[in-house]
Each structure stands twice: as C-alpha cells, then as structure tokens.
Amino acid sequence: MYERPEGIENCRIWIDGCFDFAHHGHAGAMLQARQLGKELYVGVHSDEEILKNKGPTVMNLEERITAVTACKWSTKTIPNAPYVTDPKIMEEHGCPYVVHGDDITTDANGEDCYQIVKDLGKFVVVKRTPNISTTDLVGRMLLMTKTHHYKDLNKNWKDLLSEDNLIRFKNYSTDETGLNKGSGVYLNIPDESELKTIVEPNFNLKDQKLVYIDGGFDLFHPGHIEILKLVFEKAKTANAKVIVGIHDDLTINKYKGLNYPIMNIFERSLCVLQCRYVNGGIILNAPYKPTKEFLDKIGNVIKVYHGPTELAKGVYEDIDLLENIPKHKFDNMNTEFIVNRVLNNKAAYEERQKKKGWKSEVEKVLKSKEARDV
C-alpha cells in the first residue's frame, strides 16, 4: 500500500509536521523524502494548530522554522501549514505527493491527518526512525533519566559503531540530494595518532582547509544553528569547510551534572550531521580541551571558533587560532534554557504526555484497520 508512484523522482515532494525539537528522527524523514524526488518542501504547523491538536510546543514557530531550514535536505520551508494535510496547499507549491512515516498521525478528533491525501493516491510511506521523538525527549527531562547515555568512549568506543549506527552515520553524512557522499564522520581515540574514519567524505580531509568548532550540541537548537551558520559563512570566505567536534556523554555529564546530556552522543551527532552548515563533517569523542596535537590530527585547521558563551578557564589557552563568534539573535538559548521551559510548564507537558498516550491507542486501532484493508 502507498507504493512509490512511477516518475516520483522527477517531482517536488511535500512533507509536513510540528518539528518540535528538530531531532534526527525529523531529519531522517526529510532525508528519505528528499531521496524520492528532485526537491523537498517542508510544511511547518503553527503553534496554535499544534496546541489545538496535540498540546503545547516547546519551541515556537520561528525557532522550529530555523531548525527545519537548516536541514540540508530541505529545499524550502513553508510556515503555518495546516495540521491536516491539505492537497490544495500541496498543489499551490507544486507538490503532487506527500511523504510520511509508517505510523498514523491523528488530529484533535482522533482522525487520520493524511486520510484525504491517502484517498487521492498522493501519499507515500517511508520508514519512521525508531526510539526518538519529542515526547521521548520531554519524558527524559521530566523523569531525569540517564539510561540513554553511552559509557566512556575512550574504553567502549566500539559500542557507538554498531551495524545500525554505522548505516545511520553513512545516510546522514550524504549531500543535499541524500544520494551521494557528503561530509565525513571520524572518531577520536586519544591514544591513536590518527582519527579513525567512520564515513569517507567527498573530499580529501588532509588536502582541505578546515575550520573547527566543538561542543555538546545537546537538544540541537537555533542557538547551535546560528553559530554554525556564522562559522560556515566565515569558512566560505576562506575556501574552507566546517568540521565539528562532539563531546561524549561522560564529559558533558561531568561538567553539567544532573542527567545531561538529554540526547546521547549518537543522537547529537546525527543532529549535527544533518545541518547544511556542517559541510566538513564531525569528530566523535572530541576532547573537551582541544590541543595543538589534536588539531594536527585533524589536518589543515586554519581557525578554531567558539560561541558567545563565556570561555571556560584554560580550555583554549594553547590555541592561537581561536576566534570568538559574536552575539547573535539566539544567543540567549542553550540546553538548560529549553529544559527550564519544559520544567516551568511541567503540568502542561505532563498533560501532553497523557494525551499522546490516548492518541497512540487511537492511532494503533487506525493502523490495524488500515493493514486489514490492504
């Protein structure tokens, strides 16, 4: 059912959603949708529509638009798309087909949001990314769990390189078509003199000028995106590519405590990889303190950047290539800022979690019925 129509590869594709916390599950859907056609238009629902049909958003419309636009597989972002997919809106934007995951999404009345386009033969299914959703992330904040963390990668780095993870790293490192090689994925093992290549990029790392920035990139948000965009623009003028170091879960938890990071290193790395401003690649298990020896390990690093947050004492003291990124429109945003949004509205989000439970039962019944009708 809902097989790929003939000639879809020549079409502009439509996808829509809330994209609250634009996590790697959303990016995975956009990747698969982009792989099907020649362009991808992404409809983003308004805060009011989401509140009515699902519950309160954590991120507002401007923030969600920023995140979706930063995804390298998105051709154009369409704000205020209706919650129930409207074929007339799709037609206005020249999109004959809509793509969605293999789950059912319902509106406030418990009705399938895609039933109209399904009946018209305009609906195409892709595989939903397992084990991640905005609901899951909100749950981690409310319950303060740490079971999602990876253990010390200096000793247990092979845990990160499972067969499924390797497939995902390869897929998310593709170019803007989702079909060809793009950026690289590397692993830093402290005792080794070379980075371990996980995914080969479409360029020679050692021959390429690079700019480097590192961090946790937890709950990958507009603050991160704006910094990466500014770094990307600076790199472009120097004919360099952006490579991002990502700290492991143990390191972030050591400095931030509680149950941080909310997203583990695998989830955070996919969020960074899907960003159009990261065209060089990522380095997993990057050291908290980048040394000259580590930068030499990477290759021809011509500049090291740091965001507008206060520099931790001694972290960059040996780096003469360092340049600070100035303040920007989302510089008030960090992971704690977002977590506090959730905790300050705990009752509303707990009600959303309950509503999600009720809706999931309705959606299971609809999915079962749909399977019987095939």
CSV table of C-alpha atoms in Angstrom, one decimal:
chain,number,residue,atom,x,y,z
A,1,MET,CA,0.0,0.0,0.0
A,2,TYR,CA,1.2,3.6,-0.8
A,3,GLU,CA,4.0,2.3,-3.1
A,4,ARG,CA,6.2,4.8,-4.8
A,5,PRO,CA,4.5,6.2,-7.9
A,6,GLU,CA,6.2,6.0,-11.2
A,7,GLY,CA,8.1,9.2,-12.0
A,8,ILE,CA,8.2,10.4,-8.4
A,9,GLU,CA,12.0,11.0,-8.8
A,10,ASN,CA,11.1,14.0,-11.1
A,11,CYS,CA,8.6,15.5,-8.7
A,12,ARG,CA,8.8,18.1,-5.9
A,13,ILE,CA,7.9,16.3,-2.6
A,14,TRP,CA,5.9,17.6,0.3
A,15,ILE,CA,6.4,16.7,3.9
A,16,ASP,CA,4.8,18.4,7.0
A,17,GLY,CA,4.9,18.3,10.7
A,18,CYS,CA,5.4,20.0,14.1
A,19,PHE,CA,9.2,19.6,14.1
A,20,ASP,CA,9.3,20.5,17.8
A,21,PHE,CA,12.9,19.9,18.8
A,22,ALA,CA,14.1,19.2,15.2
A,23,HIS,CA,15.7,16.0,16.2
A,24,HIS,CA,17.3,13.3,14.0
A,25,GLY,CA,14.0,11.5,13.6
A,26,HIS,CA,12.6,14.5,11.8
A,27,ALA,CA,15.8,14.7,9.7
A,28,GLY,CA,15.5,11.0,8.9
A,29,ALA,CA,12.1,11.6,7.4
A,30,MET,CA,13.3,14.6,5.4
A,31,LEU,CA,16.3,12.6,4.1
A,32,GLN,CA,14.0,9.7,2.9
A,33,ALA,CA,11.6,12.2,1.4
A,34,ARG,CA,14.4,14.1,-0.4
A,35,GLN,CA,15.8,10.9,-1.8
A,36,LEU,CA,12.5,10.2,-3.6
A,37,GLY,CA,12.2,13.4,-5.6
A,38,LYS,CA,14.1,16.4,-7.0
A,39,GLU,CA,13.1,18.9,-4.3
A,40,LEU,CA,11.6,18.9,-0.8
A,41,TYR,CA,9.1,21.4,0.5
A,42,VAL,CA,8.6,21.2,4.3
A,43,GLY,CA,5.3,22.5,5.8
A,44,VAL,CA,5.6,23.5,9.5
A,45,HIS,CA,2.4,23.8,11.6
A,46,SER,CA,1.7,26.9,13.7
A,47,ASP,CA,1.9,26.9,17.5
A,48,GLU,CA,-1.9,27.4,17.6
A,49,GLU,CA,-2.6,24.4,15.4
A,50,ILE,CA,-0.3,22.2,17.4
A,51,LEU,CA,-1.8,23.3,20.7
A,52,LYS,CA,-5.3,22.5,19.5
A,53,ASN,CA,-4.4,19.1,18.1
A,54,LYS,CA,-1.5,17.8,20.2
A,55,GLY,CA,-0.6,20.1,23.1
A,56,PRO,CA,1.8,22.9,23.8
A,57,THR,CA,5.1,23.1,21.8
A,58,VAL,CA,8.4,23.6,23.4
A,59,MET,CA,9.9,25.6,20.5
A,60,ASN,CA,7.9,28.4,18.9
A,61,LEU,CA,7.3,28.7,15.2
A,62,GLU,CA,10.3,30.9,14.4
A,63,GLU,CA,12.6,28.5,16.3
A,64,ARG,CA,11.1,25.5,14.5
A,65,ILE,CA,11.4,27.2,11.1
A,66,THR,CA,15.0,27.9,11.8
A,67,ALA,CA,15.7,24.3,12.6
A,68,VAL,CA,13.9,22.9,9.5
A,69,THR,CA,15.5,25.4,7.2
A,70,ALA,CA,18.9,24.3,8.5
A,71,CYS,CA,18.4,20.7,7.4
A,72,LYS,CA,20.4,20.2,4.2
A,73,TRP,CA,17.7,18.0,2.6
A,74,SER,CA,15.1,20.8,2.9
A,75,THR,CA,14.7,22.9,-0.3
A,76,LYS,CA,12.1,25.3,1.1
A,77,THR,CA,10.3,25.7,4.4
A,78,ILE,CA,6.5,26.6,4.4
A,79,PRO,CA,5.3,28.1,7.7
A,80,ASN,CA,1.7,27.7,9.0
A,81,ALA,CA,1.0,24.6,7.1
A,82,PRO,CA,-2.4,23.1,8.1
A,83,TYR,CA,-2.3,20.3,10.7
A,84,VAL,CA,-4.5,18.1,8.5
A,85,THR,CA,-2.6,17.8,5.2
A,86,ASP,CA,-4.4,19.8,2.5
A,87,PRO,CA,-4.0,18.7,-1.2
A,88,LYS,CA,-4.8,22.3,-2.3
A,89,ILE,CA,-1.8,23.6,-0.3
A,90,MET,CA,0.4,20.9,-1.8
A,91,GLU,CA,-0.8,21.8,-5.3
A,92,GLU,CA,-0.1,25.5,-4.7
A,93,HIS,CA,3.5,24.6,-4.1
A,94,GLY,CA,3.8,22.2,-7.0
A,95,CYS,CA,4.0,19.0,-4.8
A,96,PRO,CA,2.0,16.1,-6.2
A,97,TYR,CA,3.0,13.7,-3.3
A,98,VAL,CA,3.3,13.9,0.4
A,99,VAL,CA,5.7,11.7,2.4
A,100,HIS,CA,5.2,10.5,5.9
A,101,GLY,CA,6.5,7.8,8.3
A,102,ASP,CA,4.9,4.4,8.6
A,103,ASP,CA,2.8,5.5,11.7
A,104,ILE,CA,-0.6,7.1,11.9
A,105,THR,CA,-0.9,10.8,13.0
A,106,THR,CA,-4.3,12.0,14.2
A,107,ASP,CA,-5.9,15.3,14.8
A,108,ALA,CA,-7.8,16.6,17.9
A,109,ASN,CA,-10.8,14.4,16.9
A,110,GLY,CA,-8.7,11.2,16.6
A,111,GLU,CA,-9.0,11.2,12.8
A,112,ASP,CA,-6.1,10.4,10.4
A,113,CYS,CA,-4.4,13.7,9.3
A,114,TYR,CA,-3.5,12.1,6.0
A,115,GLN,CA,-6.7,10.3,5.1
A,116,ILE,CA,-7.7,12.8,2.4
A,117,VAL,CA,-4.4,12.6,0.5
A,118,LYS,CA,-4.4,8.8,1.0
A,119,ASP,CA,-7.8,8.5,-0.7
A,120,LEU,CA,-6.4,10.7,-3.5
A,121,GLY,CA,-3.3,8.4,-4.1
A,122,LYS,CA,-0.9,11.2,-3.1
A,123,PHE,CA,0.5,9.6,0.0
A,124,VAL,CA,3.9,7.8,0.1
A,125,VAL,CA,5.3,6.0,3.2
A,126,VAL,CA,8.9,6.0,4.5
A,127,LYS,CA,10.3,4.2,7.5
A,128,ARG,CA,9.9,6.0,10.8
A,129,THR,CA,13.1,6.5,12.8
A,130,PRO,CA,12.7,4.3,15.9
A,131,ASN,CA,13.4,5.2,19.5
A,132,ILE,CA,13.3,9.0,19.2
A,133,SER,CA,10.5,11.6,19.4
A,134,THR,CA,9.8,14.9,21.0
A,135,THR,CA,7.7,13.0,23.5
A,136,ASP,CA,10.7,10.8,24.4
A,137,LEU,CA,12.9,13.9,24.9
A,138,VAL,CA,10.4,15.7,27.1
A,139,GLY,CA,10.0,12.4,29.1
A,140,ARG,CA,13.8,12.3,29.7
A,141,MET,CA,13.6,15.9,31.1
A,142,LEU,CA,10.6,15.2,33.4
A,143,LEU,CA,11.9,11.9,34.7
A,144,MET,CA,15.6,12.9,34.8
A,145,THR,CA,16.8,9.6,33.3
A,146,LYS,CA,20.3,8.7,32.2
A,147,THR,CA,19.8,5.3,30.8
A,148,HIS,CA,20.2,6.7,27.3
A,149,HIS,CA,23.9,7.7,27.8
A,150,TYR,CA,26.8,5.8,26.2
A,151,LYS,CA,29.6,4.7,28.6
A,152,ASP,CA,33.1,6.0,28.5
A,153,LEU,CA,34.0,6.1,24.8
A,154,ASN,CA,37.7,6.1,25.5
A,155,LYS,CA,37.2,2.5,26.6
A,156,ASN,CA,33.9,1.5,24.9
A,157,TRP,CA,34.0,3.3,21.6
A,158,LYS,CA,33.0,0.1,19.7
A,159,ASP,CA,29.6,0.4,21.4
A,160,LEU,CA,29.0,3.5,19.2
A,161,LEU,CA,29.8,1.7,16.0
A,162,SER,CA,27.0,-0.9,15.9
A,163,GLU,CA,25.8,-2.0,12.4
A,164,ASP,CA,22.7,0.1,12.7
A,165,ASN,CA,24.6,3.2,13.9
A,166,LEU,CA,27.1,2.9,11.0
A,167,ILE,CA,24.2,2.8,8.5
A,168,ARG,CA,22.7,5.9,10.0
A,169,PHE,CA,26.1,7.7,10.1
A,170,LYS,CA,26.5,6.9,6.4
A,171,ASN,CA,23.0,8.1,5.5
A,172,TYR,CA,23.1,11.3,7.5
A,173,SER,CA,26.5,12.3,6.0
A,174,THR,CA,25.2,12.4,2.5
A,175,ASP,CA,25.0,15.5,0.4
A,176,GLU,CA,21.9,17.7,-0.2
A,177,THR,CA,20.3,15.1,-2.5
A,178,GLY,CA,20.6,12.4,0.1
A,179,LEU,CA,22.1,10.1,-2.6
A,180,ASN,CA,25.8,10.9,-2.8
A,181,LYS,CA,28.8,11.2,-0.5
A,182,GLY,CA,28.9,14.4,1.5
A,183,SER,CA,30.7,15.1,4.8
A,184,GLY,CA,32.9,12.8,6.8
A,185,VAL,CA,32.5,11.1,10.2
A,186,TYR,CA,35.5,10.5,12.3
A,187,LEU,CA,36.3,9.0,15.8
A,188,ASN,CA,38.9,10.4,18.1
A,189,ILE,CA,40.6,7.7,20.1
A,190,PRO,CA,43.0,9.5,22.4
A,191,ASP,CA,46.0,7.1,22.3
A,192,GLU,CA,46.0,6.9,18.5
A,193,SER,CA,47.8,9.3,16.3
A,194,GLU,CA,45.2,9.4,13.5
A,195,LEU,CA,41.5,9.9,13.6
A,196,LYS,CA,39.5,6.7,12.8
A,197,THR,CA,37.5,7.3,9.6
A,198,ILE,CA,33.9,6.0,10.0
A,199,VAL,CA,32.4,7.6,6.8
A,200,GLU,CA,34.6,8.8,3.9
A,201,PRO,CA,33.7,12.3,2.8
A,202,ASN,CA,33.5,13.5,-0.9
A,203,PHE,CA,36.9,15.3,-0.5
A,204,ASN,CA,40.4,14.5,0.9
A,205,LEU,CA,40.5,15.6,4.5
A,206,LYS,CA,44.3,16.2,4.6
A,207,ASP,CA,44.1,18.4,1.4
A,208,GLN,CA,41.2,20.5,2.6
A,209,LYS,CA,41.4,23.8,4.6
A,210,LEU,CA,39.2,23.4,7.7
A,211,VAL,CA,37.7,25.5,10.5
A,212,TYR,CA,36.9,23.7,13.7
A,213,ILE,CA,34.3,24.3,16.4
A,214,ASP,CA,33.3,21.9,19.2
A,215,GLY,CA,30.7,21.4,21.8
A,216,GLY,CA,27.9,19.2,23.2
A,217,PHE,CA,25.2,20.3,20.8
A,218,ASP,CA,22.5,18.8,23.2
A,219,LEU,CA,18.9,19.3,22.1
A,220,PHE,CA,20.3,20.7,18.8
A,221,HIS,CA,18.6,24.1,18.7
A,222,PRO,CA,18.6,27.5,17.0
A,223,GLY,CA,21.4,28.7,19.2
A,224,HIS,CA,23.6,26.0,17.8
A,225,ILE,CA,22.4,26.5,14.3
A,226,GLU,CA,23.0,30.3,14.3
A,227,ILE,CA,26.6,29.7,15.5
A,228,LEU,CA,27.2,27.1,12.8
A,229,LYS,CA,25.8,29.3,10.2
A,230,LEU,CA,28.1,32.2,11.2
A,231,VAL,CA,31.1,29.8,11.2
A,232,PHE,CA,30.0,28.4,7.8
A,233,GLU,CA,29.9,31.9,6.3
A,234,LYS,CA,33.4,32.7,7.7
A,235,ALA,CA,34.7,29.4,6.4
A,236,LYS,CA,33.3,30.0,2.9
A,237,THR,CA,35.2,33.2,2.5
A,238,ALA,CA,38.4,31.3,3.3
A,239,ASN,CA,37.5,28.4,1.0
A,240,ALA,CA,37.4,26.1,4.0
A,241,LYS,CA,35.0,23.5,5.3
A,242,VAL,CA,33.4,23.3,8.7
A,243,ILE,CA,34.3,20.3,10.9
A,244,VAL,CA,32.6,19.9,14.3
A,245,GLY,CA,34.0,18.1,17.4
A,246,ILE,CA,31.3,16.5,19.6
A,247,HIS,CA,32.0,15.7,23.2
A,248,ASP,CA,31.0,12.3,24.7
A,249,ASP,CA,28.2,11.8,27.2
A,250,LEU,CA,30.5,11.2,30.1
A,251,THR,CA,32.4,14.5,29.5
A,252,ILE,CA,29.1,16.6,29.3
A,253,ASN,CA,27.7,14.9,32.4
A,254,LYS,CA,30.9,15.7,34.3
A,255,TYR,CA,30.7,19.4,33.6
A,256,LYS,CA,26.9,19.8,33.6
A,257,GLY,CA,25.7,17.2,36.0
A,258,LEU,CA,22.1,16.0,36.6
A,259,ASN,CA,21.0,13.9,33.6
A,260,TYR,CA,22.8,15.9,30.9
A,261,PRO,CA,23.1,15.4,28.0
A,262,ILE,CA,19.4,14.9,27.2
A,263,MET,CA,20.4,13.4,23.9
A,264,ASN,CA,23.2,10.9,23.8
A,265,ILE,CA,26.3,11.3,21.5
A,266,PHE,CA,24.8,9.2,18.7
A,267,GLU,CA,21.6,11.3,18.7
A,268,ARG,CA,23.5,14.6,18.9
A,269,SER,CA,25.9,13.6,16.2
A,270,LEU,CA,23.1,12.9,13.7
A,271,CYS,CA,21.6,16.2,14.5
A,272,VAL,CA,24.8,18.0,13.7
A,273,LEU,CA,25.5,15.9,10.6
A,274,GLN,CA,22.1,16.8,9.0
A,275,CYS,CA,22.8,20.5,9.3
A,276,ARG,CA,23.6,22.2,6.0
A,277,TYR,CA,26.3,24.4,7.7
A,278,VAL,CA,28.4,21.4,8.6
A,279,ASN,CA,30.0,20.5,5.2
A,280,GLY,CA,33.3,19.1,6.5
A,281,GLY,CA,32.0,16.5,8.9
A,282,ILE,CA,32.0,15.6,12.6
A,283,ILE,CA,34.5,14.2,15.1
A,284,LEU,CA,33.0,11.9,17.7
A,285,ASN,CA,34.6,11.9,21.2
A,286,ALA,CA,36.3,15.2,20.6
A,287,PRO,CA,38.4,16.3,23.7
A,288,TYR,CA,36.9,19.0,25.9
A,289,LYS,CA,40.2,20.8,25.7
A,290,PRO,CA,41.4,20.9,22.0
A,291,THR,CA,45.2,20.8,21.9
A,292,LYS,CA,47.6,21.6,19.1
A,293,GLU,CA,48.3,17.9,18.8
A,294,PHE,CA,44.6,17.1,18.4
A,295,LEU,CA,44.2,19.8,15.7
A,296,ASP,CA,47.2,18.4,13.8
A,297,LYS,CA,45.5,15.1,13.9
A,298,ILE,CA,42.6,16.6,12.0
A,299,GLY,CA,44.6,18.2,9.3
A,300,ASN,CA,44.9,21.7,7.9
A,301,VAL,CA,42.8,23.6,10.6
A,302,ILE,CA,43.1,27.3,9.8
A,303,LYS,CA,40.8,28.6,12.5
A,304,VAL,CA,39.1,27.5,15.8
A,305,TYR,CA,35.8,29.1,16.7
A,306,HIS,CA,34.0,29.4,20.0
A,307,GLY,CA,30.5,30.7,20.6
A,308,PRO,CA,29.5,33.8,22.6
A,309,THR,CA,29.3,31.9,25.9
A,310,GLU,CA,32.0,32.6,28.5
A,311,LEU,CA,35.2,30.7,27.9
A,312,ALA,CA,36.0,28.0,30.4
A,313,LYS,CA,39.3,28.8,32.1
A,314,GLY,CA,42.3,27.1,30.4
A,315,VAL,CA,40.3,25.2,27.7
A,316,TYR,CA,41.6,27.1,24.7
A,317,GLU,CA,44.7,28.7,26.3
A,318,ASP,CA,47.1,26.9,23.9
A,319,ILE,CA,45.1,27.7,20.7
A,320,ASP,CA,46.5,30.7,18.8
A,321,LEU,CA,43.9,30.1,16.0
A,322,LEU,CA,41.0,30.9,18.3
A,323,GLU,CA,38.3,33.4,17.3
A,324,ASN,CA,35.1,34.1,19.2
A,325,ILE,CA,31.7,34.2,17.4
A,326,PRO,CA,29.9,37.4,18.4
A,327,LYS,CA,26.4,37.5,20.0
A,328,HIS,CA,23.5,36.6,17.7
A,329,LYS,CA,19.7,36.5,17.7
A,330,PHE,CA,19.5,33.2,19.5
A,331,ASP,CA,22.4,33.7,21.9
A,332,ASN,CA,20.1,33.5,24.9
A,333,MET,CA,19.3,29.9,24.1
A,334,ASN,CA,21.1,26.9,25.5
A,335,THR,CA,20.1,23.4,26.6
A,336,GLU,CA,19.2,24.5,30.2
A,337,PHE,CA,17.0,27.3,28.8
A,338,ILE,CA,15.0,24.7,26.9
A,339,VAL,CA,14.8,22.3,29.8
A,340,ASN,CA,13.6,25.1,32.0
A,341,ARG,CA,10.8,25.8,29.5
A,342,VAL,CA,9.6,22.3,29.9
A,343,LEU,CA,10.0,22.2,33.7
A,344,ASN,CA,8.3,25.6,34.2
A,345,ASN,CA,5.3,24.2,32.2
A,346,LYS,CA,5.5,20.8,33.8
A,347,ALA,CA,1.8,20.3,34.2
A,348,ALA,CA,1.0,21.3,30.6
A,349,TYR,CA,3.7,18.9,29.2
A,350,GLU,CA,2.6,16.0,31.5
A,351,GLU,CA,-0.9,16.5,30.2
A,352,ARG,CA,0.6,16.4,26.7
A,353,GLN,CA,2.3,13.1,27.6
A,354,LYS,CA,-1.1,11.7,28.7
A,355,LYS,CA,-2.8,13.0,25.6
A,356,LYS,CA,0.0,11.3,23.5
A,357,GLY,CA,-0.8,8.0,25.3
A,358,TRP,CA,-4.5,8.4,24.4
A,359,LYS,CA,-3.8,9.3,20.8
A,360,SER,CA,-1.4,6.5,20.4
A,361,GLU,CA,-4.1,4.0,21.3
A,362,VAL,CA,-6.4,5.5,18.7
A,363,GLU,CA,-3.6,5.5,16.2
A,364,LYS,CA,-2.9,1.8,16.8
A,365,VAL,CA,-6.5,1.0,16.0
A,366,LEU,CA,-6.4,3.0,12.8
A,367,LYS,CA,-3.1,1.4,11.7
A,368,SER,CA,-4.5,-2.1,12.4
A,369,LYS,CA,-7.7,-1.3,10.4
A,370,GLU,CA,-5.6,0.1,7.5
A,371,ALA,CA,-3.4,-3.1,7.5
A,372,ARG,CA,-6.6,-5.2,7.3
A,373,ASP,CA,-7.9,-3.1,4.4
A,374,VAL,CA,-4.8,-3.8,2.2
